[in-house]
Every structure is written in structure tokens, then in C-alpha cells.
mmCIF file of C-alpha atoms in Angstrom:
data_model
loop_
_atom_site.group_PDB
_atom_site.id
_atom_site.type_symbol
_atom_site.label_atom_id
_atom_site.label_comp_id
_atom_site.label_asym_id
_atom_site.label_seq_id
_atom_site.Cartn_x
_atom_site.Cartn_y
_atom_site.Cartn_z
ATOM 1 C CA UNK A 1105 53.804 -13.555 -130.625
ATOM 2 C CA UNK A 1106 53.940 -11.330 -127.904
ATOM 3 C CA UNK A 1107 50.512 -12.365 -127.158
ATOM 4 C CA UNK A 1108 51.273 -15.882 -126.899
ATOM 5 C CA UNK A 1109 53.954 -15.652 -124.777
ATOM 6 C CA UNK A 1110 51.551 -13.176 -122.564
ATOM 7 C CA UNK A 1111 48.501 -16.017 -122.482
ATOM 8 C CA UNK A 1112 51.419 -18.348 -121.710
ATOM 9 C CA UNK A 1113 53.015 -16.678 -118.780
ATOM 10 C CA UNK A 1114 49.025 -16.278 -117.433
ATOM 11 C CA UNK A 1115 48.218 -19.621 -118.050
ATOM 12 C CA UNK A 1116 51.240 -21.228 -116.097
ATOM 13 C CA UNK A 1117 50.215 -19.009 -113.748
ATOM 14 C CA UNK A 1118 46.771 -20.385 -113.762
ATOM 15 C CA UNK A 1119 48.076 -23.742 -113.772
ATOM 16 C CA UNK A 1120 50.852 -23.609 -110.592
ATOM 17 C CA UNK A 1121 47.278 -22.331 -108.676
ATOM 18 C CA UNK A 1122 45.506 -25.327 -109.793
ATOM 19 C CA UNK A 1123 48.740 -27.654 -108.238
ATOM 20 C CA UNK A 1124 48.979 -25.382 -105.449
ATOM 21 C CA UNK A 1125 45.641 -25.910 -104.647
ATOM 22 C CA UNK A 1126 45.221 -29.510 -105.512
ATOM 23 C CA UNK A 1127 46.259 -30.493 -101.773
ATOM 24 C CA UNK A 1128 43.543 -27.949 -100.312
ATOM 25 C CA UNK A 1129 41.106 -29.984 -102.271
ATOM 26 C CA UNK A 1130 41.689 -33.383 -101.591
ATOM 27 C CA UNK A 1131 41.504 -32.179 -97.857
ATOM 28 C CA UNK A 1132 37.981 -30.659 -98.452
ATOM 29 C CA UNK A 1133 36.475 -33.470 -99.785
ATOM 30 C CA UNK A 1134 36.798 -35.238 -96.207
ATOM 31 C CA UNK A 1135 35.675 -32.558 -94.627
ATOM 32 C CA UNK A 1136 32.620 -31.508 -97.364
ATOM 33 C CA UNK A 1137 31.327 -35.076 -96.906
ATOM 34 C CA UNK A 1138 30.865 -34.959 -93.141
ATOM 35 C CA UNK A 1139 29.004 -31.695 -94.118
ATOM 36 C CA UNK A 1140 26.516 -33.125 -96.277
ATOM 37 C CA UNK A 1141 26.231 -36.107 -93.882
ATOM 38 C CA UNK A 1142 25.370 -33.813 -91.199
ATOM 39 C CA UNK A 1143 23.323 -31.316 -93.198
ATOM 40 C CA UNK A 1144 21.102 -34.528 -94.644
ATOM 41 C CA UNK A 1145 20.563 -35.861 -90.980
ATOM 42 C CA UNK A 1146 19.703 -32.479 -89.525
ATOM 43 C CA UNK A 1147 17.049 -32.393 -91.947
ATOM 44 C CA UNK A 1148 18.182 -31.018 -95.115
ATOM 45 C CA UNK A 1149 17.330 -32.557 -98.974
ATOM 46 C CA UNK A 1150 20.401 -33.714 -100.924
ATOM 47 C CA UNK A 1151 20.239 -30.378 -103.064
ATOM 48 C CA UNK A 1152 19.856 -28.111 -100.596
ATOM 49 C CA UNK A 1153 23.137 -29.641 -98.553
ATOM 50 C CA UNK A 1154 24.920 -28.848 -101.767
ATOM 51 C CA UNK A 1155 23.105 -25.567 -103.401
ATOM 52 C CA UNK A 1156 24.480 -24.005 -99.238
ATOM 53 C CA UNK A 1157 28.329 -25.372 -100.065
ATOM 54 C CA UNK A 1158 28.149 -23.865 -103.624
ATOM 55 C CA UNK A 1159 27.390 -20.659 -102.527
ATOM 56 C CA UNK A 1160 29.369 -20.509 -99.486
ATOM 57 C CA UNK A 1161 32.267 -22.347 -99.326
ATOM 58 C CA UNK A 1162 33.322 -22.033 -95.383
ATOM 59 C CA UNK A 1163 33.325 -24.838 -93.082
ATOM 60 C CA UNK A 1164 32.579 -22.960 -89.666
ATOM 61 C CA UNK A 1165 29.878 -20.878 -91.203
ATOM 62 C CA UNK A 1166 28.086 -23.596 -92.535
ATOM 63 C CA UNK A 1167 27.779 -26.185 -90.384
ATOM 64 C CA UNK A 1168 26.623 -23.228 -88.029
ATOM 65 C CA UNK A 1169 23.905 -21.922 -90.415
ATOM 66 C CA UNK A 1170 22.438 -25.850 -91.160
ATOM 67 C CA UNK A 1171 22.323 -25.684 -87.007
ATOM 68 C CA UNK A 1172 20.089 -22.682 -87.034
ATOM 69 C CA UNK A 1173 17.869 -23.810 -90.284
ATOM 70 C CA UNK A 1174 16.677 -27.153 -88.147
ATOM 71 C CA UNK A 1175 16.294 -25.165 -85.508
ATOM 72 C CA UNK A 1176 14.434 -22.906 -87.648
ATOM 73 C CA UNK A 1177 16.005 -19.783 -86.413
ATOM 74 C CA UNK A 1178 15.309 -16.445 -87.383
ATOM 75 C CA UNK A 1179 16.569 -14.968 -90.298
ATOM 76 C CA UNK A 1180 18.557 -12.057 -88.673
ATOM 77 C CA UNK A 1181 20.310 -14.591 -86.064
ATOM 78 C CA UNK A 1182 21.348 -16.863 -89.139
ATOM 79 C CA UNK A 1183 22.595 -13.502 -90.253
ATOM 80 C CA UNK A 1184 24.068 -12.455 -87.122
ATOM 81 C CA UNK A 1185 26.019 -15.690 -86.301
ATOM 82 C CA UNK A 1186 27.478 -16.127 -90.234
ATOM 83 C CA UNK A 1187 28.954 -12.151 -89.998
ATOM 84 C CA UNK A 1188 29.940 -13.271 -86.380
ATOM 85 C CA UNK A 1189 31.895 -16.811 -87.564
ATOM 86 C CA UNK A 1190 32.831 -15.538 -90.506
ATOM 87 C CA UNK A 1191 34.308 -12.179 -89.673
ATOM 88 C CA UNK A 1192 37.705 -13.644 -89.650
ATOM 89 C CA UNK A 1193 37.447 -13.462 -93.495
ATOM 90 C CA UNK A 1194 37.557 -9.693 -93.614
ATOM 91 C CA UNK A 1195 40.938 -9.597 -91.672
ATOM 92 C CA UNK A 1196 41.848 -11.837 -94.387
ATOM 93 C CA UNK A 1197 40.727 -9.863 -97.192
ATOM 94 C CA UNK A 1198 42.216 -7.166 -95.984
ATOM 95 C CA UNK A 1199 45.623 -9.024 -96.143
ATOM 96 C CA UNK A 1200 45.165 -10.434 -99.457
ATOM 97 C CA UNK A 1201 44.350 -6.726 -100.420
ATOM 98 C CA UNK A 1202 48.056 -5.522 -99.921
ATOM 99 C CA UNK A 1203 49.232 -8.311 -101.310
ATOM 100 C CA UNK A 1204 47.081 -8.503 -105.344
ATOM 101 C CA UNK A 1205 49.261 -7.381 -108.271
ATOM 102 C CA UNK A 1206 47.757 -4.111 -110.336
ATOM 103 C CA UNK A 1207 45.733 -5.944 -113.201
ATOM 104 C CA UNK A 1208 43.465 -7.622 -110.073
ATOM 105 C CA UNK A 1209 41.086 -4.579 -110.549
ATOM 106 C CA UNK A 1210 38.058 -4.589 -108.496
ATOM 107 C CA UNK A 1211 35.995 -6.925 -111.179
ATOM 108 C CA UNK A 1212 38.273 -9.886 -110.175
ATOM 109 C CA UNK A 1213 38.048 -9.092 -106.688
ATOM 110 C CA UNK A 1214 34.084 -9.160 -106.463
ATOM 111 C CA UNK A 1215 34.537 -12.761 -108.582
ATOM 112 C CA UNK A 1216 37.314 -13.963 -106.558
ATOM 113 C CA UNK A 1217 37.027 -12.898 -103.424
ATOM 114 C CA UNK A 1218 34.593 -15.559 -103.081
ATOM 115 C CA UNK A 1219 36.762 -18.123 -102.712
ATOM 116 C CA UNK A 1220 38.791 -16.445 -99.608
ATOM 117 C CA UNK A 1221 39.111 -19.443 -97.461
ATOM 118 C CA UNK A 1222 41.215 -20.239 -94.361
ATOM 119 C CA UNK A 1223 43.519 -22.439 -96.674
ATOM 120 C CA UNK A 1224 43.413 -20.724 -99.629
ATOM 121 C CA UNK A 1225 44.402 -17.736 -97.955
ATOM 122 C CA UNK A 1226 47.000 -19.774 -96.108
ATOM 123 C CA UNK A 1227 48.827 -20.564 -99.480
ATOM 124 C CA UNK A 1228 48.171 -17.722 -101.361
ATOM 125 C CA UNK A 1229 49.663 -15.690 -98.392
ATOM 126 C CA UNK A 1230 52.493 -17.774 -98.681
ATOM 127 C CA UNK A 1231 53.809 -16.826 -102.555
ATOM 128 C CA UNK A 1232 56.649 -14.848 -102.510
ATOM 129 C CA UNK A 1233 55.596 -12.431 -105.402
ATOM 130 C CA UNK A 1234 52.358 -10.331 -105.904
ATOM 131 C CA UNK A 1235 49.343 -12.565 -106.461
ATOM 132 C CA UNK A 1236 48.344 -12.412 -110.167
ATOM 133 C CA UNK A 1237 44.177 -12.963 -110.191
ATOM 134 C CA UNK A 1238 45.247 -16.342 -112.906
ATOM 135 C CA UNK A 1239 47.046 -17.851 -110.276
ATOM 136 C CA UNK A 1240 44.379 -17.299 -107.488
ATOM 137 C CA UNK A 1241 41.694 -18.331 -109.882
ATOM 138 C CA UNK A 1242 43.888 -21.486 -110.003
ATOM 139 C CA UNK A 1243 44.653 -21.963 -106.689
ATOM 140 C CA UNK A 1244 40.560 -22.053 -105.992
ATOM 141 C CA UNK A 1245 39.344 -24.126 -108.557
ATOM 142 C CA UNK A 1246 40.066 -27.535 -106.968
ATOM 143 C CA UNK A 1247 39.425 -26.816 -103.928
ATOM 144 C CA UNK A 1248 35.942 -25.392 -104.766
ATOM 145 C CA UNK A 1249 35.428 -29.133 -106.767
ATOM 146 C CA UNK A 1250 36.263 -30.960 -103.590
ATOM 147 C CA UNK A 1251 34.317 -29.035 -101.321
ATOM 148 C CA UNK A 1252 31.173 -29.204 -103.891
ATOM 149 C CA UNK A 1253 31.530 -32.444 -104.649
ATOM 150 C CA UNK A 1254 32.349 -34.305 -101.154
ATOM 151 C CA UNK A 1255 29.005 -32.795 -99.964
ATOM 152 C CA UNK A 1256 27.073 -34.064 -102.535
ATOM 153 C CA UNK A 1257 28.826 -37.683 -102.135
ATOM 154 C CA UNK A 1258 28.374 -37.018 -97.959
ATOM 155 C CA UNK A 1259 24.260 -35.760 -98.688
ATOM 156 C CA UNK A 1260 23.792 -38.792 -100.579
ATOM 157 C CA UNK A 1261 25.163 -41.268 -98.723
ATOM 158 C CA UNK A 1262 23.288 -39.449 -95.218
ATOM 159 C CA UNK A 1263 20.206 -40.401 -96.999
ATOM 160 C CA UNK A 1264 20.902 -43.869 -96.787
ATOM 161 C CA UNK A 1265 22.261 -44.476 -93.543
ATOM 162 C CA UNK A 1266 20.631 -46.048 -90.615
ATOM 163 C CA UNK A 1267 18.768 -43.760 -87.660
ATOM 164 C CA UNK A 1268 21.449 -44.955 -84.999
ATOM 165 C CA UNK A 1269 24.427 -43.973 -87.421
ATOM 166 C CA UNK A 1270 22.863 -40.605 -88.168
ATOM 167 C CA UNK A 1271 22.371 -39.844 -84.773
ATOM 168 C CA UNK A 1272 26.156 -40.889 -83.480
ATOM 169 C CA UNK A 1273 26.946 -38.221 -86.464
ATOM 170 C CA UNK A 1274 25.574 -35.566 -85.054
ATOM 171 C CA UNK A 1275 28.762 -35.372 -83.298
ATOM 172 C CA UNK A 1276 30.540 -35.048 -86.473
ATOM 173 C CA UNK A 1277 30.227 -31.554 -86.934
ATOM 174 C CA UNK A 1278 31.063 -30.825 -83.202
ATOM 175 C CA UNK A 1279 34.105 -32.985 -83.412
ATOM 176 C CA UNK A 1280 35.120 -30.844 -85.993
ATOM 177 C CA UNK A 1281 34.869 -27.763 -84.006
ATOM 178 C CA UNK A 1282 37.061 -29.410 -81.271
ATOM 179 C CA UNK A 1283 39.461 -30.666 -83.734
ATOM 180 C CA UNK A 1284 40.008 -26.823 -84.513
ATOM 181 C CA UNK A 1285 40.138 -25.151 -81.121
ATOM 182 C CA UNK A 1286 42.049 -27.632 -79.183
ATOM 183 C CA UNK A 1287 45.596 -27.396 -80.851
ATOM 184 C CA UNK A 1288 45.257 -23.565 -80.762
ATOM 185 C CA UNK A 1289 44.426 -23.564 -77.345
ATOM 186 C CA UNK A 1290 47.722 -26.447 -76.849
ATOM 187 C CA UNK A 1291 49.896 -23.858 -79.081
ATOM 188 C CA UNK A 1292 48.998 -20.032 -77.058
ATOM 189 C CA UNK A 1293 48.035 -20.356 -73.449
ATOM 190 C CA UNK A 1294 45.798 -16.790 -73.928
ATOM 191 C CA UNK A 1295 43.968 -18.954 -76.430
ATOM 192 C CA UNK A 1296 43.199 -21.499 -73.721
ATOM 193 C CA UNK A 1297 42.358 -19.374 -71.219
ATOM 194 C CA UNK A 1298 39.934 -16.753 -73.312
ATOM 195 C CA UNK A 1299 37.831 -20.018 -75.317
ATOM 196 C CA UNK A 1300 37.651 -21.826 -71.885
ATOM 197 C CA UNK A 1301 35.691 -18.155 -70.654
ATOM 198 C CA UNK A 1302 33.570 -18.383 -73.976
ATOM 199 C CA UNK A 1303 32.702 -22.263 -72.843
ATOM 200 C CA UNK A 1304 31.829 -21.424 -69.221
ATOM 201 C CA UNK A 1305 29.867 -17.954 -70.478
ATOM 202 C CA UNK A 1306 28.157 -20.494 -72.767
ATOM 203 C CA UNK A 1307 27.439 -23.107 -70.195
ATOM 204 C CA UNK A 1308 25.706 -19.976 -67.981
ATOM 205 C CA UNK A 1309 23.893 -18.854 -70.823
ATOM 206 C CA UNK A 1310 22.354 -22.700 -70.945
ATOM 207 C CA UNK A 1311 21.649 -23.127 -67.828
ATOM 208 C CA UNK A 1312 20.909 -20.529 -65.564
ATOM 209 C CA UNK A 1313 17.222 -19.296 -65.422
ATOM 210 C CA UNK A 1314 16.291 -16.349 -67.253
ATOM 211 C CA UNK A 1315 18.686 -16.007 -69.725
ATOM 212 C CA UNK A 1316 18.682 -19.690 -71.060
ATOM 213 C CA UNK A 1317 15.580 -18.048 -72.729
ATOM 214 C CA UNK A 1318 17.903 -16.326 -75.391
ATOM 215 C CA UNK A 1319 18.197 -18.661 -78.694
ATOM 216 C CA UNK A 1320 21.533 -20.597 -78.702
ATOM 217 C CA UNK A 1321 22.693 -18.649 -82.089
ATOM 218 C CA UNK A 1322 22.767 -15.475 -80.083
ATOM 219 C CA UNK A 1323 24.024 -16.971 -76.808
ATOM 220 C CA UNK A 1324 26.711 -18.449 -79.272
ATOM 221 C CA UNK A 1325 27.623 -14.549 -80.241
ATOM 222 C CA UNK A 1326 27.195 -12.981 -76.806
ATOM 223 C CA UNK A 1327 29.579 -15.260 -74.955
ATOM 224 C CA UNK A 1328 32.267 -15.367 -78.387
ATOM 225 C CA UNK A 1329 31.889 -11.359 -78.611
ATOM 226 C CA UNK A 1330 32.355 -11.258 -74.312
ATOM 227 C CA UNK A 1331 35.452 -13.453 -74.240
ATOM 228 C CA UNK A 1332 37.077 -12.020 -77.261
ATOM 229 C CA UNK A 1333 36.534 -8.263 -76.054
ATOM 230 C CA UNK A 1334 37.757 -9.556 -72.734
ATOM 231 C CA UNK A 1335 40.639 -11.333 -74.052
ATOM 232 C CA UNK A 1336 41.720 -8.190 -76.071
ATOM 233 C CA UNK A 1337 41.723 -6.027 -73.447
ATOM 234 C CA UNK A 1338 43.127 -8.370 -70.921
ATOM 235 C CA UNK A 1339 45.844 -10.492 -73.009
ATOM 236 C CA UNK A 1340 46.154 -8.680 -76.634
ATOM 237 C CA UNK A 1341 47.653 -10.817 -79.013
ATOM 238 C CA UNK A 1342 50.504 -9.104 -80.510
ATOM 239 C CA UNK A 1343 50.694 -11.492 -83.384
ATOM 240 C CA UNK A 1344 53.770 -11.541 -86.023
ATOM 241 C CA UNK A 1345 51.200 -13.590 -88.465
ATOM 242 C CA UNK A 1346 47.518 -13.675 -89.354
ATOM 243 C CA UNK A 1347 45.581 -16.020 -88.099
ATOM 244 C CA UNK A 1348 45.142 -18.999 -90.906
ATOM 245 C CA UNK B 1217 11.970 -26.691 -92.901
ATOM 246 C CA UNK B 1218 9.720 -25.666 -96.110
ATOM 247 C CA UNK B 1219 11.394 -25.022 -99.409
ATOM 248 C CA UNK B 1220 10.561 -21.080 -99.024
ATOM 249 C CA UNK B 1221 12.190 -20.343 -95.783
ATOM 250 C CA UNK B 1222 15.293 -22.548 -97.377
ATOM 251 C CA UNK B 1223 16.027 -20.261 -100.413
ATOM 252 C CA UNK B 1224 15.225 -16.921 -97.869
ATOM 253 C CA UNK B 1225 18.133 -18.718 -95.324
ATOM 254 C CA UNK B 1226 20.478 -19.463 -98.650
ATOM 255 C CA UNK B 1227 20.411 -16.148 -99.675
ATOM 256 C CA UNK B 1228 20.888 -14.550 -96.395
ATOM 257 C CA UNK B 1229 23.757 -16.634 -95.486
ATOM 258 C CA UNK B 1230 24.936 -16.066 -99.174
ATOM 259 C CA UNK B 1231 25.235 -12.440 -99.054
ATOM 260 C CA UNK B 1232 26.823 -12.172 -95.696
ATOM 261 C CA UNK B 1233 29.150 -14.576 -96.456
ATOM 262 C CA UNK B 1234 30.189 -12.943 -99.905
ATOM 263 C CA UNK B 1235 29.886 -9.309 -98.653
ATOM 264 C CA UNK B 1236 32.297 -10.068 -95.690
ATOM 265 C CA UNK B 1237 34.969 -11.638 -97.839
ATOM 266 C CA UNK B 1238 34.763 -9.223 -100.914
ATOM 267 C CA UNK B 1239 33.575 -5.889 -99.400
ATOM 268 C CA UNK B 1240 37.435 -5.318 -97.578
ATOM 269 C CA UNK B 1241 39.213 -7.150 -100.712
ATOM 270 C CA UNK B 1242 37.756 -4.236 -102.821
ATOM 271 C CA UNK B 1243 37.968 -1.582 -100.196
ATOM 272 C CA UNK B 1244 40.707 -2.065 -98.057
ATOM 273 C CA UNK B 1245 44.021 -0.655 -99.194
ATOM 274 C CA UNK B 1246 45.407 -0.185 -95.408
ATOM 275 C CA UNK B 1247 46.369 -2.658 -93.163
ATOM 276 C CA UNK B 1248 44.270 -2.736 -89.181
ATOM 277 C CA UNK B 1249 46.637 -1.222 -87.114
ATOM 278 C CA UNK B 1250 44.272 -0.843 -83.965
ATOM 279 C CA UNK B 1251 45.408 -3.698 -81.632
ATOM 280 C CA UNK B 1252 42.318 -4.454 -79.547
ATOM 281 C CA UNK B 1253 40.330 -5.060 -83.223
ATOM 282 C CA UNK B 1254 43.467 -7.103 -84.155
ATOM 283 C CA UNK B 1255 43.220 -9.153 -80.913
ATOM 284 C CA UNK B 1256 39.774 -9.191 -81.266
ATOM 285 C CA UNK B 1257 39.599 -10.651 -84.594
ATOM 286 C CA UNK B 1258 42.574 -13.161 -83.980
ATOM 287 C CA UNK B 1259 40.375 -14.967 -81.197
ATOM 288 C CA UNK B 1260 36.994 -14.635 -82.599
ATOM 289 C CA UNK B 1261 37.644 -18.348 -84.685
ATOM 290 C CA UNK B 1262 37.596 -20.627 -81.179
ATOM 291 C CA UNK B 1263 35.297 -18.351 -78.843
ATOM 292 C CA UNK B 1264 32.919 -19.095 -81.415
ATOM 293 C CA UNK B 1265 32.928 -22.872 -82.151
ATOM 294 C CA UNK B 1266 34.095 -23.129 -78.175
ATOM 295 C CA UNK B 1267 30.701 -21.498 -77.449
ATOM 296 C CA UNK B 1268 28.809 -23.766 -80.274
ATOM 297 C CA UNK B 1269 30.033 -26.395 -78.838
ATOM 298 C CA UNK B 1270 29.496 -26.839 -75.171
ATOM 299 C CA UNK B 1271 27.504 -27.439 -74.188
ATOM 300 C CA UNK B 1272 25.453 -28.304 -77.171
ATOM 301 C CA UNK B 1273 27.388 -31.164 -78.072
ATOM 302 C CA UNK B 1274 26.820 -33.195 -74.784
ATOM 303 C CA UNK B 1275 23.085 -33.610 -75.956
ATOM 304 C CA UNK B 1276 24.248 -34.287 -79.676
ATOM 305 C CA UNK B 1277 24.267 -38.086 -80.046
ATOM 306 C CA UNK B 1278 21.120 -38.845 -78.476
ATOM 307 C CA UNK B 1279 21.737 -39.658 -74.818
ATOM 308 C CA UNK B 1280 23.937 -37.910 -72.706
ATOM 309 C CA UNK B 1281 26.396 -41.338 -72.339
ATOM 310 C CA UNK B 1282 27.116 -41.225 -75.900
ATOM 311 C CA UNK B 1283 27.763 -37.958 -76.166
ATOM 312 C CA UNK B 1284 29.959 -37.508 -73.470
ATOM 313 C CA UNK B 1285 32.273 -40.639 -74.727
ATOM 314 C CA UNK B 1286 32.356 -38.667 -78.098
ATOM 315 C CA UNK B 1287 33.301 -35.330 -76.709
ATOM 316 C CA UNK B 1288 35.865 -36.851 -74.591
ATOM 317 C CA UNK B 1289 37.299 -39.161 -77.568
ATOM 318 C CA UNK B 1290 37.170 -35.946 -79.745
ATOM 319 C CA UNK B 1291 39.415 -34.175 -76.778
ATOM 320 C CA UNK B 1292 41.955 -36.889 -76.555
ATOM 321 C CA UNK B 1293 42.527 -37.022 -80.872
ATOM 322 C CA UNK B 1294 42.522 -33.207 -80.958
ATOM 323 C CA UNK B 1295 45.167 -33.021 -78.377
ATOM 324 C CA UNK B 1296 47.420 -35.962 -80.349
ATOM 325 C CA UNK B 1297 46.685 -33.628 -83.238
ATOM 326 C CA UNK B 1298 44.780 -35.465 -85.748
ATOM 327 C CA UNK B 1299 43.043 -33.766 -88.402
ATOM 328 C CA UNK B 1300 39.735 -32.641 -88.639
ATOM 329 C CA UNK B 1301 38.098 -35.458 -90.074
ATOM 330 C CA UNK B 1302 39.963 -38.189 -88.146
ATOM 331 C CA UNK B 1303 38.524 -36.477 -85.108
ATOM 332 C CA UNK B 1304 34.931 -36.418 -86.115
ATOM 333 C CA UNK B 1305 35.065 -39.935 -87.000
ATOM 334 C CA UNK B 1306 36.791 -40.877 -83.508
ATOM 335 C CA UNK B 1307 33.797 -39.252 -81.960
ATOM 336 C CA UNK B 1308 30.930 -40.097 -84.043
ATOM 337 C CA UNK B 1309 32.131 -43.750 -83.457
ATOM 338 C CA UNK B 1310 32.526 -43.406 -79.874
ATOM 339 C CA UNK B 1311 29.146 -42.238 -79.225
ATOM 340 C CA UNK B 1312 27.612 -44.850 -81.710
ATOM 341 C CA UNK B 1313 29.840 -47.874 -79.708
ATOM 342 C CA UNK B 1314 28.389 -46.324 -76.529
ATOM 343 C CA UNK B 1315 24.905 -46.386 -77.476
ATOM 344 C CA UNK B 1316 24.747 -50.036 -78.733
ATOM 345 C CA UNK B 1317 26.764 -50.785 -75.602
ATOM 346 C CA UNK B 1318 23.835 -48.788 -73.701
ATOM 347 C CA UNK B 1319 20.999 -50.576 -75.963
ATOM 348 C CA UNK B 1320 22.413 -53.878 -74.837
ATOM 349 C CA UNK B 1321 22.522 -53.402 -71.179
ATOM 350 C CA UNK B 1322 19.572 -51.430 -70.969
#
């Protein structure tokens, strides 16, 4: 009995996850698709677009690494730029860290941790109790489903659209991007001012002779490193929350 | 792209990508208190796709025309605050209206 009601209490854990999460998925579809649309026009099979969301599950990261495979970029910048893009993830970690209940022993962690997301953070940050690993292997499942499956849908549709449609979707993944920055740069005025430095570094690094030699994955880094350092000396963020 | 060089770039951008999310979920027991890293860390997310995107993204769509009437479509829906996907579809369509508009008068 009292295992029953033990495998009960963990599997309506499990199960509030899964609805807490169903939201997060429906939203990556959308956003998974225009991935494998992108990732099939820039040059990418249909299996490949989906094998990279399996095994990564970030947004950001991805479309940035698919940029740097057409390009056919060196190994260490595709490195380089995912630690770079992604390195918000450890701050997250870190917070989710504080926050696990005593049975998430490190096992569940190396398993889990995987699925450490802007949005799955987001909610799971926003439980009132300690975070049981049931309910955060919950909470991911659906939205690792949307994201998988929206890219294959996007790949396979990319393969059979027309060479003027592909090419206005380039922009996708870009539109994306500004979708992201622009109401954060609205919301904090040290936001606006230290991503407009990153864009004009960036435009220098494009155009002006000699270093417009340097591969756009690393200029990307240089100028995001530059501004950020700059903007944390100049106007530190004293921030009550993490950034989601 | 060859298939060989496409597992090598999986993998790498695999173990990064795990490593950085599970490495300090396993490690970390104390919260960053140092307030340039914090600072740091909080704007890393838009330097970075600021810096990806221009000014890559005026020579995305093709010609310069179409790309420019996506970027600024993409602006104008950001700022209203639509979502992600709303926006990229605003701008992919902008840019493709633009160059049929461009095909026809050229």
C-alpha cells in the first residue's frame, strides 16, 4: 500500500509536468518548424535538421550552429559560438540547482539537465515547492515532442517549397532573433543601449578592412563578449530575477 | 556539407550544449554572487543574436531590397510584441512580396 500511494504521489507529479508543459510545447512546434524550414534551405537533409533538434533542444544555439555548418565553419568556432549562445544555460542550471528536492541525485541531473530550456526553466522556476525530478521529467516531455516533431514537419515541407519561398525564409531565422531582442531592449533601456554597441561592433567587424577577414562566428563572439563586458562594467544589471 | 563533417559538427555542438546545461546542475550548490559575471551573463542572450543579426540579415533574402523590407517589417511586429513566429513570418513575407514586386519591375 504504502507503495502505491508513493508511485501515486510521483506519478501526479509526473503528470501536473506533462500539463505544465503542454503550453511550452504547442509553442515549440511553431517555432521547431521554421527551424527545419531553415535548416533544409541552408542545405541540410531532412534527418540531419531533426537528428541536430533531438540532441539539442535550444532555439538560439541551433539556428546559429546550421549558420556555421553551410558556411562550413570550423569545428572549434561551431564550438566556440554554441558555449558562447548557450552560456545563459549554466546561470540557469545553477538556479535550478538550489531549487531540486534531495532524491534528484546527480543520475537525474546528467538525464535531465538536458532538457534545461529558457521555458522550461521559466516554469519550473516558477513552482512554489522543491522540484521533484517526476515532475521535471513531466514538464519536458511535451515540449521535447513539439520541438522534435515541428522540425521534422518544417524539414519536410522545406524540401518541397519553391527557390523564391526558400530564399524569402532565410529571414525566418533572423526574424526570430529580432523578435527576441527587441522587447528586451523596449523593457530595460541598458539593454538597448549595450545590444545596439554589439550591432555597431558587428557592423565594424563587417566592414572595415582588415578585420572583416575574421569568420562571422567569431566576429559574432568578439563584439557579444565586448558589449557585454562593457555593459557590466558600465551599467551592471542588478537584477531581482534571472533572465528567462 | 558531406555526411562526415555533419556527425563531427552534431557531436560537437552536442556535447557543448549538454556539458553547459548539466555540468553546473550537478556541480553547483552556490548561487553567482559576483555582479560583473551576473551582468555579464544577463546580457549575453541579445549581444549575441544582435551581433548575428546585423548585419547578416540585410543580405539574407537574396537582394538587399528584400531584405531590408523584412528586417524593417520584423522591427515594427517585434516592437507591437508579437511572438516569435508571427514575426518571422511578417518578414519572410515581406521580403518574398518585395522580390516579386522587384522581379516585375525589373
Amino acid at each position: 500500500m504504502v507503495m502505491l500511494v508513493l508511485n501515486g504521489g510521483k506519478m501526479k507529479q509526473f503528470i501536473q509536468g506533462l500539463k505544465d508543459g503542454s503550453a511550452i510545447g504547442i509553442g515549440y512546434l511553431s517555432v521547431s518548424f521554421t527551424f527545419g524550414l531553415v535548416a533544409v534551405s541552408s542545405g541540410l537533409c531532412w534527418w540531419e535538421a531533426l537528428l541536430v533538434s533531438m540532441m539539442n533542444l535550444t532555439s538560439a544555439g541551433q539556428f546559429a550552429g546550421i549558420t556555421i555548418m553551410a558556411a562550413a565553419g570550423s569545428y572549434i568556432e561551431l564550438a566556440v559560438s554554441q558555449l558562447v549562445i548557450n552560456l545563459r544555460y549554466a546561470l540557469m542550471s545553477i538556479s535550478l540547482s538550489q531549487k531540486v528536492d534531495q532524491r534528484f541525485h546527480a543520475g537525474r541531473k546528467m538525464l535531465l539537465g538536458f532538457a534545461v530550456t529558457d521555458e522550461i526553466f521559466a516554469v519550473a522556476m516558477s513552482r512554489e515547492n522543491e522540484l521533484s525530478a517526476q515532475y521535471f521529467a513531466g514538464l519536458a516531455v511535451l515540449p521535447y515532442l513539439g520541438w522534435t516533431c515541428g522540425t521534422l514537419a518544417g524539414a519536410v515541407c522545406g524540401n518541397i517549397l519553391p527557390q523564391s519561398v526558400s530564399d524569402a525564409l532565410g529571414l525566418a531565422i533572423y526574424g526570430m532573433f529580432i523578435a527576441i531582442i527587441v522587447p528586451a531592449m523596449k523593457k530595460d533601456r541598458r539593454v538597448l543601449k549595450i545590444t545596439l554597441l554589439a550591432v555597431l561592433l558587428s557592423f565594424g567587424m563587417y566592414y572595415l578592412p582588415g578585420v572583416s577577414k575574421i569568420s562571422s562566428g567569431f566576429a559574432v563572439i568578439i563584439c557579444a563578449v565586448a558589449a557585454s563586458a562593457v555593459g557590466a562594467v558600465c551599467l551592471p544589471i542588478e537584477e531581482t530575477q534571472e533572465e528567462t | 556539407m558531406n555526411t562526415g563533417a555533419f556527425w563531427i559538427y552534431l557531436l560537437v555542438m552536442f556535447a557543448v550544449t549538454y556539458l553547459i546545461r548539466v555540468l553546473p546542475f550537478a556541480a553547483f550548490h552556490k548561487k553567482i554572487e559576483n555582479k560583473f559575471m551576473r551582468s555579464f551573463l544577463a546580457y549575453i542572450p541579445y549581444t549575441v543574436l544582435g551581433a548575428m543579426t546585423f548585419p547578416a540579415v540585410f543580405y539574407a533574402a537574396g537582394s538587399f531590397a528584400a531584405s531590408a523590407a523584412g528586417v524593417a517589417t520584423a522591427l515594427a511586429a517585434a516592437y507591437r510584441g508579437k511572438g516569435l513566429f508571427t514575426v518571422a513570418v511578417f518578414a519572410s513575407l515581406a521580403a518574398l512580396l518585395t522580390g516579386m514586386i522587384l522581379q516585375v519591375v525589373g
